Coordinates of N, CA and C in Angstrom, one line a residue:
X13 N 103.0 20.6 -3.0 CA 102.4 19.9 -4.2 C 103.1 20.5 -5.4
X14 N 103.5 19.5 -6.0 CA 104.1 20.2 -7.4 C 102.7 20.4 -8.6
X15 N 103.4 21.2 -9.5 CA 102.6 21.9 -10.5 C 102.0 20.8 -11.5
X16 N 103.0 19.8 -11.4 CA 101.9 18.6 -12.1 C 100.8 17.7 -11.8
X17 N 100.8 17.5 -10.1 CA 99.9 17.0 -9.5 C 99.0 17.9 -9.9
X18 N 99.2 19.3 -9.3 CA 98.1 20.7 -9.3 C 97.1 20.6 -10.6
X19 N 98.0 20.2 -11.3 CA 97.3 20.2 -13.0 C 96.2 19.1 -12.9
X20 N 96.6 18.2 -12.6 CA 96.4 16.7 -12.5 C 94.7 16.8 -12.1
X21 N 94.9 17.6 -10.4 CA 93.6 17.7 -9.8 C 92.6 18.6 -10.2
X22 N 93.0 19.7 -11.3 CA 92.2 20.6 -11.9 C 91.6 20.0 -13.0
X23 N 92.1 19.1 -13.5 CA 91.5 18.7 -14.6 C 90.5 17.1 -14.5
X24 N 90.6 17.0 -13.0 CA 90.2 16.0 -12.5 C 88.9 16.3 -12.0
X25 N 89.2 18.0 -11.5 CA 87.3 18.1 -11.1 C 86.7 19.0 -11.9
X26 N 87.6 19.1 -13.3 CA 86.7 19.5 -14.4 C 85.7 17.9 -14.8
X27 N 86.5 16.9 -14.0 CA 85.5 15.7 -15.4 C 86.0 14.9 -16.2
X28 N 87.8 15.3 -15.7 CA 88.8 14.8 -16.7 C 88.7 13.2 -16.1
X29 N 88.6 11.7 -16.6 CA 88.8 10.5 -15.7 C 90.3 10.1 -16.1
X30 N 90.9 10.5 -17.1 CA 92.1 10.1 -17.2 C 93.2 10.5 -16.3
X31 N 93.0 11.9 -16.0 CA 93.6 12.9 -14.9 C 93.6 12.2 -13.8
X32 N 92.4 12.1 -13.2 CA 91.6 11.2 -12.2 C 92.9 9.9 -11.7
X33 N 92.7 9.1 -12.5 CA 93.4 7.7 -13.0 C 94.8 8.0 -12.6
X34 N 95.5 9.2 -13.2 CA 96.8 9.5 -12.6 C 96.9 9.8 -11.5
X35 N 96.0 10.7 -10.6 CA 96.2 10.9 -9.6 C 96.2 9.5 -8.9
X36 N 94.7 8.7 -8.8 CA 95.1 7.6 -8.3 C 96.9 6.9 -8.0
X37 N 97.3 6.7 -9.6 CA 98.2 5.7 -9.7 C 99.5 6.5 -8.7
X38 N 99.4 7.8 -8.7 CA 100.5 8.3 -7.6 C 100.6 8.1 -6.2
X39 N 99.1 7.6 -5.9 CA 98.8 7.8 -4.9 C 98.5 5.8 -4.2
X40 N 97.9 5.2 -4.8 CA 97.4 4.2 -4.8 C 98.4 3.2 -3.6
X41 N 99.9 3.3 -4.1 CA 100.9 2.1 -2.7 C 100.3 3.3 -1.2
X42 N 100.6 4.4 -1.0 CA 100.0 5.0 0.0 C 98.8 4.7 0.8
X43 N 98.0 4.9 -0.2 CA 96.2 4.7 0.7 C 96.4 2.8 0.6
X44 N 96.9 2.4 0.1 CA 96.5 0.7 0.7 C 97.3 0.7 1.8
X45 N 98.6 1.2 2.0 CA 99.6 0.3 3.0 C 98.8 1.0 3.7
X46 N 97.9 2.6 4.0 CA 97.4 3.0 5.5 C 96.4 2.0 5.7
X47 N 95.6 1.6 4.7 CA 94.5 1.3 5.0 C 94.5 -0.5 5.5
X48 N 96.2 -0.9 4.9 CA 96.4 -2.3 5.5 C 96.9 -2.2 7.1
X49 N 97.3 -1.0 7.2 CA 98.0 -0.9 8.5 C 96.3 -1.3 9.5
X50 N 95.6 -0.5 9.2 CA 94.5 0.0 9.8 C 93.5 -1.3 10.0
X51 N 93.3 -2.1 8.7 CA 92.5 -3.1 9.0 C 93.2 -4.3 9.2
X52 N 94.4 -4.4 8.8 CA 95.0 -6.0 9.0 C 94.3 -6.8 8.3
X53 N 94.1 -6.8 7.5 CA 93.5 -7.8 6.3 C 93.1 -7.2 4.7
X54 N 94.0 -8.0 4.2 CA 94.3 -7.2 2.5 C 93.2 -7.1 1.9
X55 N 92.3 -8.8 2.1 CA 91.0 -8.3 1.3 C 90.2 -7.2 1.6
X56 N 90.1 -6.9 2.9 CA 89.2 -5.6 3.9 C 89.4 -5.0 3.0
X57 N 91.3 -4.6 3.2 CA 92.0 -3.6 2.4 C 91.5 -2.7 1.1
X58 N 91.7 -4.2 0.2 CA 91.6 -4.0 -1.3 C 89.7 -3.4 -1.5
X59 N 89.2 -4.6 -0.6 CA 87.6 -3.5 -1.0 C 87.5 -2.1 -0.6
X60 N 87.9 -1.7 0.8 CA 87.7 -0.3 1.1 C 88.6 0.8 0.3
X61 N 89.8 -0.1 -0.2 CA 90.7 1.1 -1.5 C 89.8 1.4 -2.4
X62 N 89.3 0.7 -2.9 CA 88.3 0.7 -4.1 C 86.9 1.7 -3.4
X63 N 86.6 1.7 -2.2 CA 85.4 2.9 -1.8 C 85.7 3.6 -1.7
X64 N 87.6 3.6 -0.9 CA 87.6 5.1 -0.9 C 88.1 5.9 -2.0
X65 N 88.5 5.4 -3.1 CA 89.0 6.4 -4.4 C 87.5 6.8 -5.0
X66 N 86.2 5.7 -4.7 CA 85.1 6.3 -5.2 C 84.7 7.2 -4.4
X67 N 85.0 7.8 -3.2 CA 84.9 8.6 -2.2 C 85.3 9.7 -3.0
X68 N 86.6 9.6 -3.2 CA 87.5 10.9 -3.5 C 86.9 11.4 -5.0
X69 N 87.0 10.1 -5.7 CA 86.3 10.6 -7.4 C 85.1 11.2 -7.1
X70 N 84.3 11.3 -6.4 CA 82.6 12.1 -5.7 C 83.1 13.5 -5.3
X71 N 83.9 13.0 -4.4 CA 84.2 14.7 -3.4 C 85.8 15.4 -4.1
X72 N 86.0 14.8 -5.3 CA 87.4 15.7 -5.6 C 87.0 17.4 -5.6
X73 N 86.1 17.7 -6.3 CA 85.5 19.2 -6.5 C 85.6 19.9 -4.7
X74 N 85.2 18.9 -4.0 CA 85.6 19.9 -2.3 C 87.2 20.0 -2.1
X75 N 87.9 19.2 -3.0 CA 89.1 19.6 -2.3 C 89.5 21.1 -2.8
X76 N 90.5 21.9 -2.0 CA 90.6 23.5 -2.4 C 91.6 23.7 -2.0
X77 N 92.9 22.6 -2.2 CA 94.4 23.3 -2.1 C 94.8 23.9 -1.0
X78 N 94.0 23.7 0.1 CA 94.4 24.2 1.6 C 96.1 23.2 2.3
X79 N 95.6 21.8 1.8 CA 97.0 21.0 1.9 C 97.0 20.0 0.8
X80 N 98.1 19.4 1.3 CA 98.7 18.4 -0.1 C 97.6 18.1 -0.1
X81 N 97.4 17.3 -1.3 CA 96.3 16.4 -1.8 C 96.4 15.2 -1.2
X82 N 97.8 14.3 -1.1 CA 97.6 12.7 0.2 C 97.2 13.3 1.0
X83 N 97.5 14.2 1.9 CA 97.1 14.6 3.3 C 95.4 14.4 3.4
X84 N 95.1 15.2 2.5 CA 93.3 15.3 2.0 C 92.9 13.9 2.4
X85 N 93.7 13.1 1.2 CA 93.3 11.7 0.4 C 93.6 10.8 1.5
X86 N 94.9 10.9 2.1 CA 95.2 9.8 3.4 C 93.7 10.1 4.6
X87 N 93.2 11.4 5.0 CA 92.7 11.8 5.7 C 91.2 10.5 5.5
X88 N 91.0 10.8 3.9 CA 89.5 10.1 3.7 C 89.6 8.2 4.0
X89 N 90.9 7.9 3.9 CA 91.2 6.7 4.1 C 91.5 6.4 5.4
X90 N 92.2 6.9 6.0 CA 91.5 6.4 7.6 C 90.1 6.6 8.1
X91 N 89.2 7.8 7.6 CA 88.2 7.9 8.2 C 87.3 6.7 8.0
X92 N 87.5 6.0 6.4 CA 86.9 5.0 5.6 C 87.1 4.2 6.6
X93 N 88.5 3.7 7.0 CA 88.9 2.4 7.8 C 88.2 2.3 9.0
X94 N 88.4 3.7 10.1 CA 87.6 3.7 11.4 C 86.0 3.1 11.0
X95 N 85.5 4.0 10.2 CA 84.0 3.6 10.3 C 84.3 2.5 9.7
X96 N 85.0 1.4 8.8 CA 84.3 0.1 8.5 C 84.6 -0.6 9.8
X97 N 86.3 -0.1 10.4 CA 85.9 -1.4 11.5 C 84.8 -1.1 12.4
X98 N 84.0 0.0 12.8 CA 83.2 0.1 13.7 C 82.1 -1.0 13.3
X99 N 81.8 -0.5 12.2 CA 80.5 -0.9 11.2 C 81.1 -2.9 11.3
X100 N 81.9 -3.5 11.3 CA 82.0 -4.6 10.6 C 82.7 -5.0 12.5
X101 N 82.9 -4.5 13.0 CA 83.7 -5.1 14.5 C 84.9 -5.7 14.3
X102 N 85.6 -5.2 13.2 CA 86.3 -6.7 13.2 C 87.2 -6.5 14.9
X103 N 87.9 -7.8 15.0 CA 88.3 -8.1 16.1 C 89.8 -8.5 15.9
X104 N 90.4 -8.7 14.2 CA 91.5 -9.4 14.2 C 92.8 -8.7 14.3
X105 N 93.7 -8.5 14.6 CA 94.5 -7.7 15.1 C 95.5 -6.7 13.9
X106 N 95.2 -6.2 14.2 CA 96.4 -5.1 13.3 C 97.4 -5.8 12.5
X107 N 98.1 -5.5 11.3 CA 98.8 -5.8 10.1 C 98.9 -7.5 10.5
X108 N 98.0 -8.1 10.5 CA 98.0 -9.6 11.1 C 97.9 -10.4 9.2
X109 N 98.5 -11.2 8.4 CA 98.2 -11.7 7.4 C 98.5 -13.4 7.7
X110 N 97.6 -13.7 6.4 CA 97.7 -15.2 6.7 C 99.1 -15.9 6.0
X111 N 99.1 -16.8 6.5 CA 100.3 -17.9 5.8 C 100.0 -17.5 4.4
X112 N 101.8 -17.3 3.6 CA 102.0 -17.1 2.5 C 102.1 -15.5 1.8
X113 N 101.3 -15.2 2.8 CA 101.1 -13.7 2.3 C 103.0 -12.6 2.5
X114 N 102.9 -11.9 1.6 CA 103.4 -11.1 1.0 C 104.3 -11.0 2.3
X115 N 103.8 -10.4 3.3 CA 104.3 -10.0 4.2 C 105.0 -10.9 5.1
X116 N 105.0 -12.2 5.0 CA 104.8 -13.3 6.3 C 106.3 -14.1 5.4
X117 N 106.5 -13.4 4.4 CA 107.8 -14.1 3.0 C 108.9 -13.4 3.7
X118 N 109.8 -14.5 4.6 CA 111.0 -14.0 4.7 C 112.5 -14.9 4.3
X119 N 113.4 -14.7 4.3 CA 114.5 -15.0 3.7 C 115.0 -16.2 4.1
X120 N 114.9 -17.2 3.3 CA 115.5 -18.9 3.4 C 117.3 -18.7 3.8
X121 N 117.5 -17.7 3.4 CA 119.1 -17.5 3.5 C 119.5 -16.3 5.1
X122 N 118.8 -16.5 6.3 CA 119.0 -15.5 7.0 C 119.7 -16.6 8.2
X123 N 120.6 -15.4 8.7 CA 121.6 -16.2 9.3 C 121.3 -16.3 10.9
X124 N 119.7 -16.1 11.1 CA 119.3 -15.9 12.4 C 119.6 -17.4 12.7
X125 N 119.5 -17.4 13.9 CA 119.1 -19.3 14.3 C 118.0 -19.5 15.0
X126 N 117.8 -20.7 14.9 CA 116.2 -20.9 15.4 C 115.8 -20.2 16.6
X127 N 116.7 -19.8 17.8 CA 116.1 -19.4 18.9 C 115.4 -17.9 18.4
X128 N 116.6 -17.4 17.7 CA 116.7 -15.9 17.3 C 115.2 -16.0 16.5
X129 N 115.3 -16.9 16.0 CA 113.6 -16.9 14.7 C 112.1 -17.0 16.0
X130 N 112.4 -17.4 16.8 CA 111.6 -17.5 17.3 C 111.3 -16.5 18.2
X131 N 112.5 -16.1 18.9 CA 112.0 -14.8 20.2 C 111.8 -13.4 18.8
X132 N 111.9 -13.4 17.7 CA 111.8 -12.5 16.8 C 109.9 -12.9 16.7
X133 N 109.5 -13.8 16.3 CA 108.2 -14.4 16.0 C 107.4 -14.0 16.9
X134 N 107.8 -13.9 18.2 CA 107.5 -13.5 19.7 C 106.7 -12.4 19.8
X135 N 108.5 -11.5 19.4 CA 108.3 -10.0 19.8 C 107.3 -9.3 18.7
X136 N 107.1 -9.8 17.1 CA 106.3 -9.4 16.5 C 104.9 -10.2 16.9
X137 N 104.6 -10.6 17.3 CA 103.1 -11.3 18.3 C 102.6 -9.9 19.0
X138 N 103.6 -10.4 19.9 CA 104.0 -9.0 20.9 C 103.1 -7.7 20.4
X139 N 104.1 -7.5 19.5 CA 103.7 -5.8 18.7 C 102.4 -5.7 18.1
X140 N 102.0 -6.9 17.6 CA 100.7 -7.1 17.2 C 99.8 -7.1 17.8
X141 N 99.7 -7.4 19.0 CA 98.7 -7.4 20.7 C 98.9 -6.2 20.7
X142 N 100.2 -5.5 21.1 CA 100.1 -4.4 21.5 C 99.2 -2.9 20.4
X143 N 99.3 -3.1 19.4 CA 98.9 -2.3 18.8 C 97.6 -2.1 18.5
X144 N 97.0 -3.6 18.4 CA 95.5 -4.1 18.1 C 94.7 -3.7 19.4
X145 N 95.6 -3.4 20.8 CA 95.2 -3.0 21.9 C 94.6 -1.4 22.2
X146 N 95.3 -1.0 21.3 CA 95.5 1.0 21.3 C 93.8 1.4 21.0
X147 N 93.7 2.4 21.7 CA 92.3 2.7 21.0 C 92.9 3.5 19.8
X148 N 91.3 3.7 19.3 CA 91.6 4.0 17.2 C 92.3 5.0 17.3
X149 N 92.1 6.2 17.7 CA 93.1 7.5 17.5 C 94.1 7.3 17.5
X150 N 94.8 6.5 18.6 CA 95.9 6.5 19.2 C 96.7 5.2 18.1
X151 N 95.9 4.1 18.0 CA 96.5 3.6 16.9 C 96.9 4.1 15.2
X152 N 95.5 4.9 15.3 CA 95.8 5.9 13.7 C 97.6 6.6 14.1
X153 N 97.8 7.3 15.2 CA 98.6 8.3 15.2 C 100.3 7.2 15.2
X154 N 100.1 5.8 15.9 CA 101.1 5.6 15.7 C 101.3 4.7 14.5
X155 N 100.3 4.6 13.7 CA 101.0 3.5 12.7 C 101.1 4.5 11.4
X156 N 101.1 5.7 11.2 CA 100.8 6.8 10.8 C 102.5 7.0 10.9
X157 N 102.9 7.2 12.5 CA 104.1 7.6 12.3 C 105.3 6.9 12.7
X158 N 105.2 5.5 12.7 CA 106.2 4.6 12.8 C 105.9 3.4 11.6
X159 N 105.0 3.2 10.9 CA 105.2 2.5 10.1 C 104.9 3.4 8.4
X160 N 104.3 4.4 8.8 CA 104.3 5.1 7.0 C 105.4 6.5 7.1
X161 N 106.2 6.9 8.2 CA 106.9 7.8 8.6 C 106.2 9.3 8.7
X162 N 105.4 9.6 8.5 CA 104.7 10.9 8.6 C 105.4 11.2 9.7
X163 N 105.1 12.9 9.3 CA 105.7 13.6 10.2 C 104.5 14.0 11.5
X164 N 104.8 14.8 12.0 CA 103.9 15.4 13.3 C 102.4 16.1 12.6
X165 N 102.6 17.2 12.0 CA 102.4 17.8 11.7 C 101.2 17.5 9.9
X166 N 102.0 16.8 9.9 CA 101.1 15.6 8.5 C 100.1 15.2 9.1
X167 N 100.4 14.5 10.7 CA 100.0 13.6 10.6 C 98.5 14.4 11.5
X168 N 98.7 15.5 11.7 CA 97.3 16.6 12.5 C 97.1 17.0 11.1
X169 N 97.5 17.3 10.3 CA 96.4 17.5 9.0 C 95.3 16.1 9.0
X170 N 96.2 15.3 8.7 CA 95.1 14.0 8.1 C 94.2 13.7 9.2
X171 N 94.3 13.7 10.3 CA 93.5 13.5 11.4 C 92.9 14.9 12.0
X172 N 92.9 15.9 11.1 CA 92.3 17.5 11.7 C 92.0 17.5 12.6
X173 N 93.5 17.6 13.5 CA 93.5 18.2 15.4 C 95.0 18.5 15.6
X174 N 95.3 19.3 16.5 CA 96.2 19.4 16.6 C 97.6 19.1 17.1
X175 N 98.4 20.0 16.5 CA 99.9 19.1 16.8 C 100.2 18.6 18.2
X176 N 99.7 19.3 19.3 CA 99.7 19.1 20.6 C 98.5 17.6 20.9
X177 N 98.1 17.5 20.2 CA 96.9 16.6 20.2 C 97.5 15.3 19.5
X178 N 98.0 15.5 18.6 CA 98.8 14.1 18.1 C 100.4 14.0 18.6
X179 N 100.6 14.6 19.5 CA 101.8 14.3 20.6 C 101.5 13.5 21.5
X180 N 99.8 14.0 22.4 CA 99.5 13.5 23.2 C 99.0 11.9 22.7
X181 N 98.7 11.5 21.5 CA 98.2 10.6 21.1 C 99.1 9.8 21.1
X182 N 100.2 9.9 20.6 CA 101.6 9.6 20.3 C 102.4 9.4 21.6
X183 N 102.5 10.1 22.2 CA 103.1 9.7 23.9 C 102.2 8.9 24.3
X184 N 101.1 8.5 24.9 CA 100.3 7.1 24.9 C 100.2 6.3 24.9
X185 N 100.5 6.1 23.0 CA 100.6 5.0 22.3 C 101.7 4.6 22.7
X186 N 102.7 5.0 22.9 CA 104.3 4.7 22.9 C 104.2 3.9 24.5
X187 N 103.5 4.6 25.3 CA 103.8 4.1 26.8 C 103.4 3.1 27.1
X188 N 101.8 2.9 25.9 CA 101.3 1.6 25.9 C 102.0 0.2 25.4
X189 N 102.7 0.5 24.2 CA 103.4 -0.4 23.5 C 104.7 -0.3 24.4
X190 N 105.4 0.5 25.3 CA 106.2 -0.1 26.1 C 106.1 -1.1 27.0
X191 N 105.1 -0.6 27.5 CA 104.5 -1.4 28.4 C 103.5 -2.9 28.2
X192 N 103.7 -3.2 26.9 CA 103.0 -4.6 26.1 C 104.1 -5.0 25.9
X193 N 105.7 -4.5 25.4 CA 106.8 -4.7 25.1 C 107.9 -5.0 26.4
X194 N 107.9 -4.9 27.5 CA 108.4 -4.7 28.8 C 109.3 -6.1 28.8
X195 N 109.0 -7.3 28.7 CA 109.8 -8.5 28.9 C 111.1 -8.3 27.0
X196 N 110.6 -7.4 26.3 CA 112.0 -7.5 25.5 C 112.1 -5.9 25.2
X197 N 112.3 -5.3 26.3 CA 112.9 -3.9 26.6 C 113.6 -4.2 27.6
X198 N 115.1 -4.2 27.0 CA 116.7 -3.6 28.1 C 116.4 -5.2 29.0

């Protein structure tokens, strides 16, 4: 953590909201892409971003510099995600968006061809079953560390267990998604 975040958070659980505000804005593309990873739906998304920075604005004064401050802050944002989907069931599948959305915009000029567009449309189906299939840990651990790059070791801070424990979560998940992926593996 550099010395200006550090500043940032001290003056943030003095009371400062502008401090506050910065930290957010450093932080803010982070805690949505986890929290989009997690619920698959931006509006879910965008409301639970908004509970969890009021989360963090409440409990900033508990944080105590033990680790980064995302690590803290990513930690409070999955835990937010798990319990809403519990609390709400949803059922719809992981980073799934509707027509038009941000994500679903790809390149009028790509030199795939139709077959290629299609067995591609497939295999991300595919990855979408497979993932929406993982139980939560196992999904936290891998979209944690194949879609936001966290390391191992980040990624047992934010989920408070061990490195051997998000291995095992991680070997799993991988066996499972090979094994959802099997007709376009080799």
């Amino acid at each position: 953590m550099d010395k200006n975040e550090e500043a940032l958070i001290l003056r943030a659980q003095e009371g400062n909201l502008h401090s506050f505000e910065r930290l957010v804005r450093l932080h803010d593309e982070k805690v949505y892409g986890v929290l989009m990873s997690i619920l698959g739906d931006a509006e879910d998304a965008r409301d639970l971003y908004q509970d969890v920075f009021i989360k963090v604005y409440r409990s900033i004064n508990k944080f105590q510099f033990r680790s980064e401050f995302s690590t803290w802050l990513i930690r409070i944002a999955i835990n937010a995600a798990i319990t809403y989907r519990k609390k709400r069931s949803v059922t719809r599948s992981i980073f799934r968006s509707s027509p038009g959305d941000e994500e679903q915009i790809e390149s009028h000029t790509s030199s795939k061809t139709p077959e290629e567009e299609l067995l591609n449309a497939e295999l991300n189906e595919q990855i979408e079953m497979g993932i929406s299939a993982l139980p939560k840990q196992q999904k936290a651990v891998f979209v944690l560390r194949h879609y936001h790059g966290y390391k191992l070791n980040e990624i047992a801070d934010i989920m408070e267990c061990s490195n051997g424990t998000v291995k095992n979560y991680l070997f799993r998940a991988t066996q499972k998604m090979r094994d959802a992926l099997r007709l376009y593996h080799g």
